[in-house]
CSV table of C-alpha atoms in Angstrom, one decimal:
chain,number,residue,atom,x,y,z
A,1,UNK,CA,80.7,132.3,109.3
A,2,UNK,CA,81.5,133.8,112.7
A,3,UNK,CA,82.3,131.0,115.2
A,4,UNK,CA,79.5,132.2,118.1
A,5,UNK,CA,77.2,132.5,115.4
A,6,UNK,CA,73.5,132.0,116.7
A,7,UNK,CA,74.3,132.1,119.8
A,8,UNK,CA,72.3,134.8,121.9
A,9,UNK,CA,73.6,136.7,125.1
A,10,UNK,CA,71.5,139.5,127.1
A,11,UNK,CA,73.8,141.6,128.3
A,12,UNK,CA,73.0,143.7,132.0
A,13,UNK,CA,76.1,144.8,133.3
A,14,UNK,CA,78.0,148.1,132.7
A,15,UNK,CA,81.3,149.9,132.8
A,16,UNK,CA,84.2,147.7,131.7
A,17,UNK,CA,84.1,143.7,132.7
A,18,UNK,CA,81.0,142.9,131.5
A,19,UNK,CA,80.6,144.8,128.2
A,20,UNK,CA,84.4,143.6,127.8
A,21,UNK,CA,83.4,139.8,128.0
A,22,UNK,CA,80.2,140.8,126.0
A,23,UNK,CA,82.5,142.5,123.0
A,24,UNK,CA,84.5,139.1,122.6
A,25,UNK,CA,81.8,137.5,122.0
A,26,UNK,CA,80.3,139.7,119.8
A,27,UNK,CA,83.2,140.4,118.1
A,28,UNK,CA,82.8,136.1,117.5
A,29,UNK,CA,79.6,136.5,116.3
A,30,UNK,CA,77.2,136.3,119.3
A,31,UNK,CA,74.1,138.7,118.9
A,32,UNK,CA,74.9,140.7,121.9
A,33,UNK,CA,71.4,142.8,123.4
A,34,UNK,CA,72.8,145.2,126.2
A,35,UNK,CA,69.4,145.5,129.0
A,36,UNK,CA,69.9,149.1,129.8
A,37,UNK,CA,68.1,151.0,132.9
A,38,UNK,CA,65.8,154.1,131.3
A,39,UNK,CA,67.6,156.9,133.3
A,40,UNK,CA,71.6,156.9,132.5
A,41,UNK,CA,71.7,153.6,131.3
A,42,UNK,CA,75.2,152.2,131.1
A,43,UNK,CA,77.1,154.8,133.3
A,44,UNK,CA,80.1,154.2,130.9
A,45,UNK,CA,78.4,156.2,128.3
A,46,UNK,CA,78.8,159.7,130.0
A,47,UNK,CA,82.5,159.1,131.8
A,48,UNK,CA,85.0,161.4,129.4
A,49,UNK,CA,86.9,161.9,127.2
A,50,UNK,CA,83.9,162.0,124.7
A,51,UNK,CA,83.1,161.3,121.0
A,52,UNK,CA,80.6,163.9,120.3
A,53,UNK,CA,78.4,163.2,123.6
A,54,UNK,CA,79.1,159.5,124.2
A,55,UNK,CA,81.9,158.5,125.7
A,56,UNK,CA,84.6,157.2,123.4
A,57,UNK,CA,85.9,154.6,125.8
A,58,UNK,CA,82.0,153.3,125.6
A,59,UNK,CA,82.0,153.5,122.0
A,60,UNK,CA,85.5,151.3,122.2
A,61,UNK,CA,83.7,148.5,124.3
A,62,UNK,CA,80.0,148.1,122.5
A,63,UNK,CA,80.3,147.8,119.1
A,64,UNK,CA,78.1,145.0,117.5
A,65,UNK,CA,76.0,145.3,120.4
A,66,UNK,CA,71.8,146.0,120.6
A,67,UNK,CA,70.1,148.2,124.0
A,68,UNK,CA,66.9,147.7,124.9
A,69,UNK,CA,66.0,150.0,127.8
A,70,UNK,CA,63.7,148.9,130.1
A,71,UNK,CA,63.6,149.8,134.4
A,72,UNK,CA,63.6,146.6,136.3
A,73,UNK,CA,62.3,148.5,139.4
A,74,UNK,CA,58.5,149.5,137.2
A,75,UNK,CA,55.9,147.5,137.4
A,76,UNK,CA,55.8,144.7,134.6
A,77,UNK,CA,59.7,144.8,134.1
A,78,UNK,CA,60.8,141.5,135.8
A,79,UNK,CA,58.1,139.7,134.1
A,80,UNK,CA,58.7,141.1,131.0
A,81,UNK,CA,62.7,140.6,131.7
A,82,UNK,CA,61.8,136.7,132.2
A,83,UNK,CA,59.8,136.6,129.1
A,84,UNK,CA,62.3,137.8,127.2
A,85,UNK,CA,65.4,135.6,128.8
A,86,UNK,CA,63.3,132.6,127.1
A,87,UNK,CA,65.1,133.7,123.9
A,88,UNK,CA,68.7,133.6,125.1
A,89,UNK,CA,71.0,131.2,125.6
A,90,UNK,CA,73.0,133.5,127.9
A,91,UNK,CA,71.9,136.2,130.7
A,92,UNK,CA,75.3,138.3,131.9
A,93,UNK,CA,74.9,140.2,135.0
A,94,UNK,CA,77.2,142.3,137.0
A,95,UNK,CA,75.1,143.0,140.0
A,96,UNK,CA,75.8,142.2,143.8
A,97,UNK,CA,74.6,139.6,144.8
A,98,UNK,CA,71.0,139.3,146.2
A,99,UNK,CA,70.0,142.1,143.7
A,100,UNK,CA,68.7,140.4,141.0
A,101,UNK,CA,66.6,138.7,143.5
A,102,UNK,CA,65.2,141.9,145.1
A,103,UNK,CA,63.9,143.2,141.3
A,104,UNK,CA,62.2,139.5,140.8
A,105,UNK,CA,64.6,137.7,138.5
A,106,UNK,CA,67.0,135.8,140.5
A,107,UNK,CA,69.2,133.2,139.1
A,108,UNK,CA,66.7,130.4,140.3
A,109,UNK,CA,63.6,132.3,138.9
A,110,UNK,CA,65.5,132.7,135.5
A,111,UNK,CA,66.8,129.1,135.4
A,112,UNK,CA,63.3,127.5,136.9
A,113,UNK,CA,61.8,129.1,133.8
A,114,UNK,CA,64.2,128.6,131.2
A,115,UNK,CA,66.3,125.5,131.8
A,116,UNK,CA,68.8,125.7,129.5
A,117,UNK,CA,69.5,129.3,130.1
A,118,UNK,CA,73.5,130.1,131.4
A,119,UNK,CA,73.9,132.6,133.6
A,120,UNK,CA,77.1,134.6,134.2
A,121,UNK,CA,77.0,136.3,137.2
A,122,UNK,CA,80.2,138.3,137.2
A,123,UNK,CA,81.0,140.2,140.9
A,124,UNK,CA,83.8,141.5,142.8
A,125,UNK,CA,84.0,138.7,145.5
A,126,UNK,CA,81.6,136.1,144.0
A,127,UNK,CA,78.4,134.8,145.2
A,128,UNK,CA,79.2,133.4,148.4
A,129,UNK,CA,81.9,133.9,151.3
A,130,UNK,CA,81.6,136.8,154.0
A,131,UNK,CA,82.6,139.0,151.3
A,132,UNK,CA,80.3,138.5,148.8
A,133,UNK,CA,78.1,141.4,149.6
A,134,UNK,CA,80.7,143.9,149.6
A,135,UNK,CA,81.4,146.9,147.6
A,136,UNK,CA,84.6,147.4,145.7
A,137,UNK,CA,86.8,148.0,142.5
A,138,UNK,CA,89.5,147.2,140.7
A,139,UNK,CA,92.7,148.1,143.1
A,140,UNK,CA,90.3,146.4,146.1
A,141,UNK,CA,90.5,143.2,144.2
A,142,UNK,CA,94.4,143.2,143.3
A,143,UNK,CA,94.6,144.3,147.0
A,144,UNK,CA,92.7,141.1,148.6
A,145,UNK,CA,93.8,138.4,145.8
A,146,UNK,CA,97.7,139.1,146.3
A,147,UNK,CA,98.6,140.9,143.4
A,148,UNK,CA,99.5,144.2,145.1
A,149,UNK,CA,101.2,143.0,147.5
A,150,UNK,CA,104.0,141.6,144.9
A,151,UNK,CA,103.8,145.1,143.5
A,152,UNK,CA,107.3,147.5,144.3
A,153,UNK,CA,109.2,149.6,144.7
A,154,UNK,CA,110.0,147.9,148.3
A,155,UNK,CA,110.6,151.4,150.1
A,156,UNK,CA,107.2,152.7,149.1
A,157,UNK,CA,103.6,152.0,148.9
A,158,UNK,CA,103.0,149.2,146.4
A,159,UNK,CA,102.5,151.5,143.3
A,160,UNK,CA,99.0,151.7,141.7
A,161,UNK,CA,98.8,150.0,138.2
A,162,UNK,CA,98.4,152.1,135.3
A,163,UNK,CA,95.5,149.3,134.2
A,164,UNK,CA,92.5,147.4,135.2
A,165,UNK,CA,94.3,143.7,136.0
A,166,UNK,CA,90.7,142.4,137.9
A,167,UNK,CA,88.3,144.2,135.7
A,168,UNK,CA,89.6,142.7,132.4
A,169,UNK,CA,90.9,139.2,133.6
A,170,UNK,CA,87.3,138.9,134.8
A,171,UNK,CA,85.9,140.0,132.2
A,172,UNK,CA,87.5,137.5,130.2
A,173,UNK,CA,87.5,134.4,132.7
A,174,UNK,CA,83.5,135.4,132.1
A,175,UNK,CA,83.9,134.4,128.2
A,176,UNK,CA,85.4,131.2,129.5
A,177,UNK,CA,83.3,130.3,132.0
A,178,UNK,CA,80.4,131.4,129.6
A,179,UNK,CA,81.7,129.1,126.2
A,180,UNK,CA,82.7,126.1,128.8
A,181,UNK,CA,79.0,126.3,130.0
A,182,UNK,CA,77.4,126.3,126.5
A,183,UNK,CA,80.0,123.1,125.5
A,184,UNK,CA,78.2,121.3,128.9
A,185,UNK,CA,74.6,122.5,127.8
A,186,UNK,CA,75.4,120.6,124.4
A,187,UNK,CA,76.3,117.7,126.3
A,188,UNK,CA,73.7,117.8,129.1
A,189,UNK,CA,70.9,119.9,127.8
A,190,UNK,CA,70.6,122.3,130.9
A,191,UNK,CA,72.0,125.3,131.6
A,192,UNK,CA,74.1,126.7,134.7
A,193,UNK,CA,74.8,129.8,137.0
A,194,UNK,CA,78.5,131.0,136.3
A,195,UNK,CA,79.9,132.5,139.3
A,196,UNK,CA,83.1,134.3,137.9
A,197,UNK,CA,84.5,136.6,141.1
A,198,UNK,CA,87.1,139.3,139.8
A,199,UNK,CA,89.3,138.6,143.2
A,200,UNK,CA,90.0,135.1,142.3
A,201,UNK,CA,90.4,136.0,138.5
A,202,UNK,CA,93.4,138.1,139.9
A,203,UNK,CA,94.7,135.4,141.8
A,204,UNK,CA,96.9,133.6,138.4
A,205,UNK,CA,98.6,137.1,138.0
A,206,UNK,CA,100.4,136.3,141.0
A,207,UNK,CA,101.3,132.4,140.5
A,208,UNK,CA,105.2,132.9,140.8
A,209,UNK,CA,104.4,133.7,144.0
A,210,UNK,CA,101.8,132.0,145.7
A,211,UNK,CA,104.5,129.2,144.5
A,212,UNK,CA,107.2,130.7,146.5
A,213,UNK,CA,104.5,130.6,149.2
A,214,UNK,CA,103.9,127.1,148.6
A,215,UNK,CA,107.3,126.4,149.5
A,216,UNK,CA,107.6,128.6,152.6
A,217,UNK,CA,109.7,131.4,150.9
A,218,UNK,CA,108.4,134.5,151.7
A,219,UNK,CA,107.6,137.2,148.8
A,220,UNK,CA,109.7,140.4,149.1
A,221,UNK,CA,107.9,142.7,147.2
A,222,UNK,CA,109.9,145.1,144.3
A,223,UNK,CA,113.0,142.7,144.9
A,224,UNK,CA,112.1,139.2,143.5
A,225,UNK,CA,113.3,138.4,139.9
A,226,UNK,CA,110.1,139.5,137.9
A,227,UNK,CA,109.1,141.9,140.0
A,228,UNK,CA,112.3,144.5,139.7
A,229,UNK,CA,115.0,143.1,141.9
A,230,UNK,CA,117.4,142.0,139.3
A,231,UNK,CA,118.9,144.4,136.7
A,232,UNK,CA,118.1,142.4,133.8
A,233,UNK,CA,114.6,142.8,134.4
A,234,UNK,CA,113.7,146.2,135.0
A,235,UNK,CA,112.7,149.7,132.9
A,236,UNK,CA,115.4,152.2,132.3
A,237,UNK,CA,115.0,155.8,131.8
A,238,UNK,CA,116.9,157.1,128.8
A,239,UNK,CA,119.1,160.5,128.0
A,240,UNK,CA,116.0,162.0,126.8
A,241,UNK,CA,113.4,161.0,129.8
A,242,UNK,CA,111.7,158.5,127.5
A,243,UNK,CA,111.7,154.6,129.2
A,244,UNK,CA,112.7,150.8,127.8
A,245,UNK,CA,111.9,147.9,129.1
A,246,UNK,CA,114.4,145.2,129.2
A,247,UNK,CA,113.7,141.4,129.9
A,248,UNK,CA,116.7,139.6,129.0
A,249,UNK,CA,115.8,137.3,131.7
A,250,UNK,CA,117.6,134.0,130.2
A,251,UNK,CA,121.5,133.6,130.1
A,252,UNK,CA,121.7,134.2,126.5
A,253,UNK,CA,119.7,137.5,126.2
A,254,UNK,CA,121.9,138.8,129.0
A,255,UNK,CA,124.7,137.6,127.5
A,256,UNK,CA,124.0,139.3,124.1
A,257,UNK,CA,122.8,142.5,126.4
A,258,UNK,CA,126.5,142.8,128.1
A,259,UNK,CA,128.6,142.1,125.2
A,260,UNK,CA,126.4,144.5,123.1
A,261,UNK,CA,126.8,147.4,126.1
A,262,UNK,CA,129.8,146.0,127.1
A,263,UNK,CA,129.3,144.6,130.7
A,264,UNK,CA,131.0,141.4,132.2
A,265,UNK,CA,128.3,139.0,132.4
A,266,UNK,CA,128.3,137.0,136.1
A,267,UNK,CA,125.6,134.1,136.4
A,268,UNK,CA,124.8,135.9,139.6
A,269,UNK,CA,123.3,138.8,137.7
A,270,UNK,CA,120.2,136.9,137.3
A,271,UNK,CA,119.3,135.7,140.8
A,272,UNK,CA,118.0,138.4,143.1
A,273,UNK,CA,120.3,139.8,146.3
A,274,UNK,CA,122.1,142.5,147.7
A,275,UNK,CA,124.6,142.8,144.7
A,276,UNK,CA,122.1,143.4,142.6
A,277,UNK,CA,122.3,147.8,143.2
A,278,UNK,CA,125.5,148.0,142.1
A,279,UNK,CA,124.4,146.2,138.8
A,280,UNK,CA,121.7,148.2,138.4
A,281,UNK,CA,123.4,151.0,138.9
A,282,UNK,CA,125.6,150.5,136.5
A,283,UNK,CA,122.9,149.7,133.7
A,284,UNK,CA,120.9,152.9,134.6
A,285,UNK,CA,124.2,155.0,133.7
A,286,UNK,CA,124.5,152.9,130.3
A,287,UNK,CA,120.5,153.2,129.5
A,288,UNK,CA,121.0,157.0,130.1
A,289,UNK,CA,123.8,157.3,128.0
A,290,UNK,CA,121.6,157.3,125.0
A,291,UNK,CA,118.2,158.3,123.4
A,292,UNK,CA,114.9,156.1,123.3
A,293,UNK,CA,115.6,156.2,119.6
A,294,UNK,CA,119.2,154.5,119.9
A,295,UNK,CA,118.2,151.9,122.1
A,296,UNK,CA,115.3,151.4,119.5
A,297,UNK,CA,117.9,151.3,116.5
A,298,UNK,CA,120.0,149.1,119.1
A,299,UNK,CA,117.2,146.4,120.2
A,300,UNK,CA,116.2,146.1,116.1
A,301,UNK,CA,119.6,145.0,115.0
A,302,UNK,CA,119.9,142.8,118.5
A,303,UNK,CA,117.4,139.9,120.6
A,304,UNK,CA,118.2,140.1,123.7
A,305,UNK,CA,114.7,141.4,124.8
A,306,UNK,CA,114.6,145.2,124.9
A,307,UNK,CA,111.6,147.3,124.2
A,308,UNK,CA,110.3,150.9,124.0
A,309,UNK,CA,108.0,151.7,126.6
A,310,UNK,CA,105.1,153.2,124.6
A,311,UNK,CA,102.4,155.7,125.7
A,312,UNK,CA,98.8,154.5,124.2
A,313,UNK,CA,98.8,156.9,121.7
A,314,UNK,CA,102.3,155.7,120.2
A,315,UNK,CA,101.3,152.7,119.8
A,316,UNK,CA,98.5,153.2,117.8
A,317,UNK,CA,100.8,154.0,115.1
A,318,UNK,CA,103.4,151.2,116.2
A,319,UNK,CA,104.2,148.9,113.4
A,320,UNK,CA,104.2,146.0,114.3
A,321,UNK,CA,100.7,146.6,116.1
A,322,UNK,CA,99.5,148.2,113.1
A,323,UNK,CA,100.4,145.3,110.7
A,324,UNK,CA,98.3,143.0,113.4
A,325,UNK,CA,95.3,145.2,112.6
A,326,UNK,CA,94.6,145.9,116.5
A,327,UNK,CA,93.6,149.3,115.0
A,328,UNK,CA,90.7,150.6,113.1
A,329,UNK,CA,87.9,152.8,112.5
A,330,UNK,CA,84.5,152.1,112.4
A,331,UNK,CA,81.7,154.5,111.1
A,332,UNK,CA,78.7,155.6,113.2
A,333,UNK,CA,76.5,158.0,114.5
A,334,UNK,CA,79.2,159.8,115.8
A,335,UNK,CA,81.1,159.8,113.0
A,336,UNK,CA,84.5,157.3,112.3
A,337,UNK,CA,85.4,156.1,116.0
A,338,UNK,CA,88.6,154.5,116.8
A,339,UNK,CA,88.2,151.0,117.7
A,340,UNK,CA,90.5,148.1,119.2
A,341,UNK,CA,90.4,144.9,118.1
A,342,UNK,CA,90.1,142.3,120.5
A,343,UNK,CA,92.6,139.5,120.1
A,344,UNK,CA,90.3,136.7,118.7
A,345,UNK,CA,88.6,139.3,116.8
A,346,UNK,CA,88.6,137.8,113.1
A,347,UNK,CA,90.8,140.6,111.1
A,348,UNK,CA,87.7,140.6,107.8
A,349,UNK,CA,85.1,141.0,110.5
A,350,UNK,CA,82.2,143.1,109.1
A,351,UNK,CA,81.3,145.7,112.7
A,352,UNK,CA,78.2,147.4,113.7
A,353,UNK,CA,78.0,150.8,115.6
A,354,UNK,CA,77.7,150.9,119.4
A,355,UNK,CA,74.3,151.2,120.4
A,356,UNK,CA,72.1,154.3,121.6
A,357,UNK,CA,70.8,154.1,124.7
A,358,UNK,CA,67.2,152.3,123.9
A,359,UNK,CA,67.9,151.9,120.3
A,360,UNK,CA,66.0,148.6,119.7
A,361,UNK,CA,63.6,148.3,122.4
A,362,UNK,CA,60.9,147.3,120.6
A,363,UNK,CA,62.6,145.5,118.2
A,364,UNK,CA,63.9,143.2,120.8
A,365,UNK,CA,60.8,143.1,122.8
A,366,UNK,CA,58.7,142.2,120.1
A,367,UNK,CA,61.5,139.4,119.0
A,368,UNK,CA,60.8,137.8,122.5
A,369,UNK,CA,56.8,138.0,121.9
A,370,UNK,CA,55.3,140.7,123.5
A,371,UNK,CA,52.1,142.3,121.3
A,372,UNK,CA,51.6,145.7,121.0
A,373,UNK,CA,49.5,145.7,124.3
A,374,UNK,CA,52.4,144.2,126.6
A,375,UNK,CA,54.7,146.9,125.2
A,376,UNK,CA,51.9,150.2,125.4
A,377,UNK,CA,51.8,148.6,129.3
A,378,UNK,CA,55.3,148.8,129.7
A,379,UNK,CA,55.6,152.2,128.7
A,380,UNK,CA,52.4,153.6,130.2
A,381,UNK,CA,54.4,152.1,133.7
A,382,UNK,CA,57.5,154.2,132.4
A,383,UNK,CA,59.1,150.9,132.7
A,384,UNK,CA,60.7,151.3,128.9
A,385,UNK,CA,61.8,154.2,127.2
C-alpha cells in the first residue's frame, strides 16, 4: 500500500511547479486528476524536445496522472467544476490571484461548499502584498527573494542558473504545505487555503546569507565561502575541457586534497580574502594538469570531496544514480518514455502513462455525479471536449 493512498487531488495548474508537486504525490499514491482547458490544455505538452507529438519533458512530469478537459470560461463549467471538487480532498491551482474568482470558483466559493476541501494555491508572489498580482518566472523570483544576488562571478552579471531553483522548491514546499494541511484536517475536520508563494520558497536557498545579514556583514557576491571565493570550494576545468567540482570545505578534506596534489595546506585557505587568487590559481594549473578521467580515478581512491561535473545525459548512465533507480522506462502511448524517479518515489512502484489531453472526461465527470444530461449540456456549451 502506497502511503497517499485514497487520498484525492484535482490538479489545475501547468508547466512545471504544479504538476511537479502533483507527481510526488502521485508517485505516493494520491489519485492525481489534472483539470485541463479544451484548447492546448497544459501548455507543457507542446514545448520541445518531443516524444512522438507530446512533449517528453510533459511525459517526465505526469505520469500516474488522469485529464479531464473541461473550459472554465463556457457556460456550466464553474458549476460543474464545484460539483466535482466535492469529491477531492485537494484542489491545486496555479493561477494569479483573483482568477479563480473571475471564472466563479474562488477559494471561498470552493471552501463554502466543501468544507473540508484543502486548497493549494501555488503563485509567484503569493496571495497578498503589492506584488501579488504580478506576472513573473523563475529568474524573477531568485531575483526578488535574494538568491541571485549571492550568485558570481563578482565582475559580471550574476550568472543565470542552469535550473529552475523557485519553480521546483515551490513545487515542493506545495507537497508540504498540502500533507501538513490534510494532518490538521484529521485533527480539526475542516479544510484550508495553502498559500505557497515561489519568492519565499526561494528565500532558504539563501540562509547563509540572510545570516550574514542578520549580523550586519554585508554579502559579496561570487567571493563568500560557498559561493566561489575560496579555492577549496570551486569547479575546475580539466586538460581536456571537461569540469570537477571540488568541496573539500572542512580541514580534513583539504588536507587529504593538498597532500594528495601536493600543496602546503594553510588554515587560511579556507576563509575567504584577498590571498585567496593566488591559491586558486595555483589549483586551476593542478586541475588542468590532468584529464576528467584522472581526477575521476583520483577522487575514487581518495574522500576529500571531488566530483565530476556531469551533463544530464551522463548521468543517466552514472552508477551510482543508476543503482538508486532514479532512472526508468515506462511504457505508453508513445512508446517506452524515460522517466525520473522522484526521490520518495517507492523503487517497486507499479506507474501509469501520462495522460492525453481529455482522456477521462467522462469518466471523472461521471465519478463526481453528473448524469448523462449534465455532461450532453456541457458539451453542447463546448465547455468539455
Amino acid at each position: 500500500m502506497l502511503p497517499l493512498n485514497g487520498v484525492k487531488v484535482l490538479d489545475l495548474s501547468r508547466l512545471l511547479p504544479g504538476p511537479l508537486a502533483s507527481l510526488v504525490l502521485a508517485d505516493l499514491g494520491a489519485q492525481v486528476d489534472k483539470l485541463e482547458d479544451t484548447g492546448p490544455g497544459d501548455y507543457l505538452r507542446h514545448m520541445p524536445p518531443s516524444i512522438g507529438d507530446t512533449s517528453s519533458i510533459f511525459l517526465a512530469l505526469n505520469r500516474n496522472k488522469r485529464s479531464c478537459a473541461l473550459d472554465l470560461k463556457k457556460p456550466g463549467a464553474a458549476e460543474a467544476l464545484l460539483q466535482i471538487a466535492g469529491r477531492y480532498d485537494v484542489v491545486l491551482e496555479q493561477f494569479r490571484p483573483g482568477v479563480l474568482d473571475r471564472l466563479g470558483v474562488s477559494h471561498e466559493a470552493l471552501l463554502a461548499k466543501h468544507p473540508k476541501l484543502v486548497v493549494c494555491a501555488l503563485t509567484g508572489y503569493g496571495q497578498d502584498g503589492p506584488l501579488a498580482s504580478r506576472a513573473g518566472h523563475d529568474l524573477n523570483y531568485l531575483a526578488r527573494a535574494g538568491v541571485l544576488g549571492m550568485q558570481g562571478p563578482d565582475a559580471a552579471p550574476p550568472a543565470v542558473p542552469g535550473f529552475q531553483l523557485a519553480d521546483v522548491s515551490g513545487g515542493l514546499y506545495a507537497v508540504i504545505g498540502i500533507l501538513a494541511a490534510l494532518r490538521a484536517r484529521d485533527a480539526t475536520g475542516k479544510g484550508q487555503v495553502v498559500d505557497v508563494a515561489m519568492v519565499e520558497t526561494a528565500m532558504p536557498f539563501a540562509i547563509a546569507g540572510f545570516g550574514m545579514s542578520f549580523a550586519g556583514e554585508p554579502v559579496k557576491r561570487g567571493a563568500e565561502a560557498l559561493t566561489g571565493g575560496i579555492a577549496p570550494y570551486r569547479t575546475y576545468e580539466t586538460a581536456d575541457g571537461r569540469y570537477v567540482a571540488l568541496a573539500a570545505l572542512e580541514p580534513k578534506f583539504w588536507s587529504g586534497f593538498c597532500q594528495t596534489v601536493g600543496l602546503t595546506m594553510q588554515m587560511s585557505d579556507l576563509m575567504p580574502g584577498p590571498h585567496q587568487a593566488e591559491l586558486q590559481g595555483r589549483v586551476e594549473a593542478i586541475f588542468r594538469a590532468k584529464t576528467l578521467a584522472e581526477w575521476r580515478n583520483i577522487s575514487e581512491a581518495n574522500d576529500f570531496c571531488l566530483e565530476p561535473v556531469l551533463t544530464p545525459e551522463e548521468a543517466r548512465h552514472d552508477a551510482h544514480l543508476g543503482a538508486r533507480g532514479m532512472f526508468f522506462e515506462l511504457a505508453s502511448a508513445w512508446g517506452a518514455i524515460p522517466q525520473l524517479r522522484t526521490p520518495l518515489t517507492p523503487r517497486d512502484r507499479a506507474h501509469t502513462a501520462p495522460p492525453r489531453q481529455g482522456e477521462h472526461t467522462e469518466q471523472i465527470l461521471r465519478e463526481a455525479g453528473l448524469d448523462d444530461a449534465a455532461i450532453a449540456a456541457l458539451r453542447a456549451t463546448g465547455a468539455i471536449a
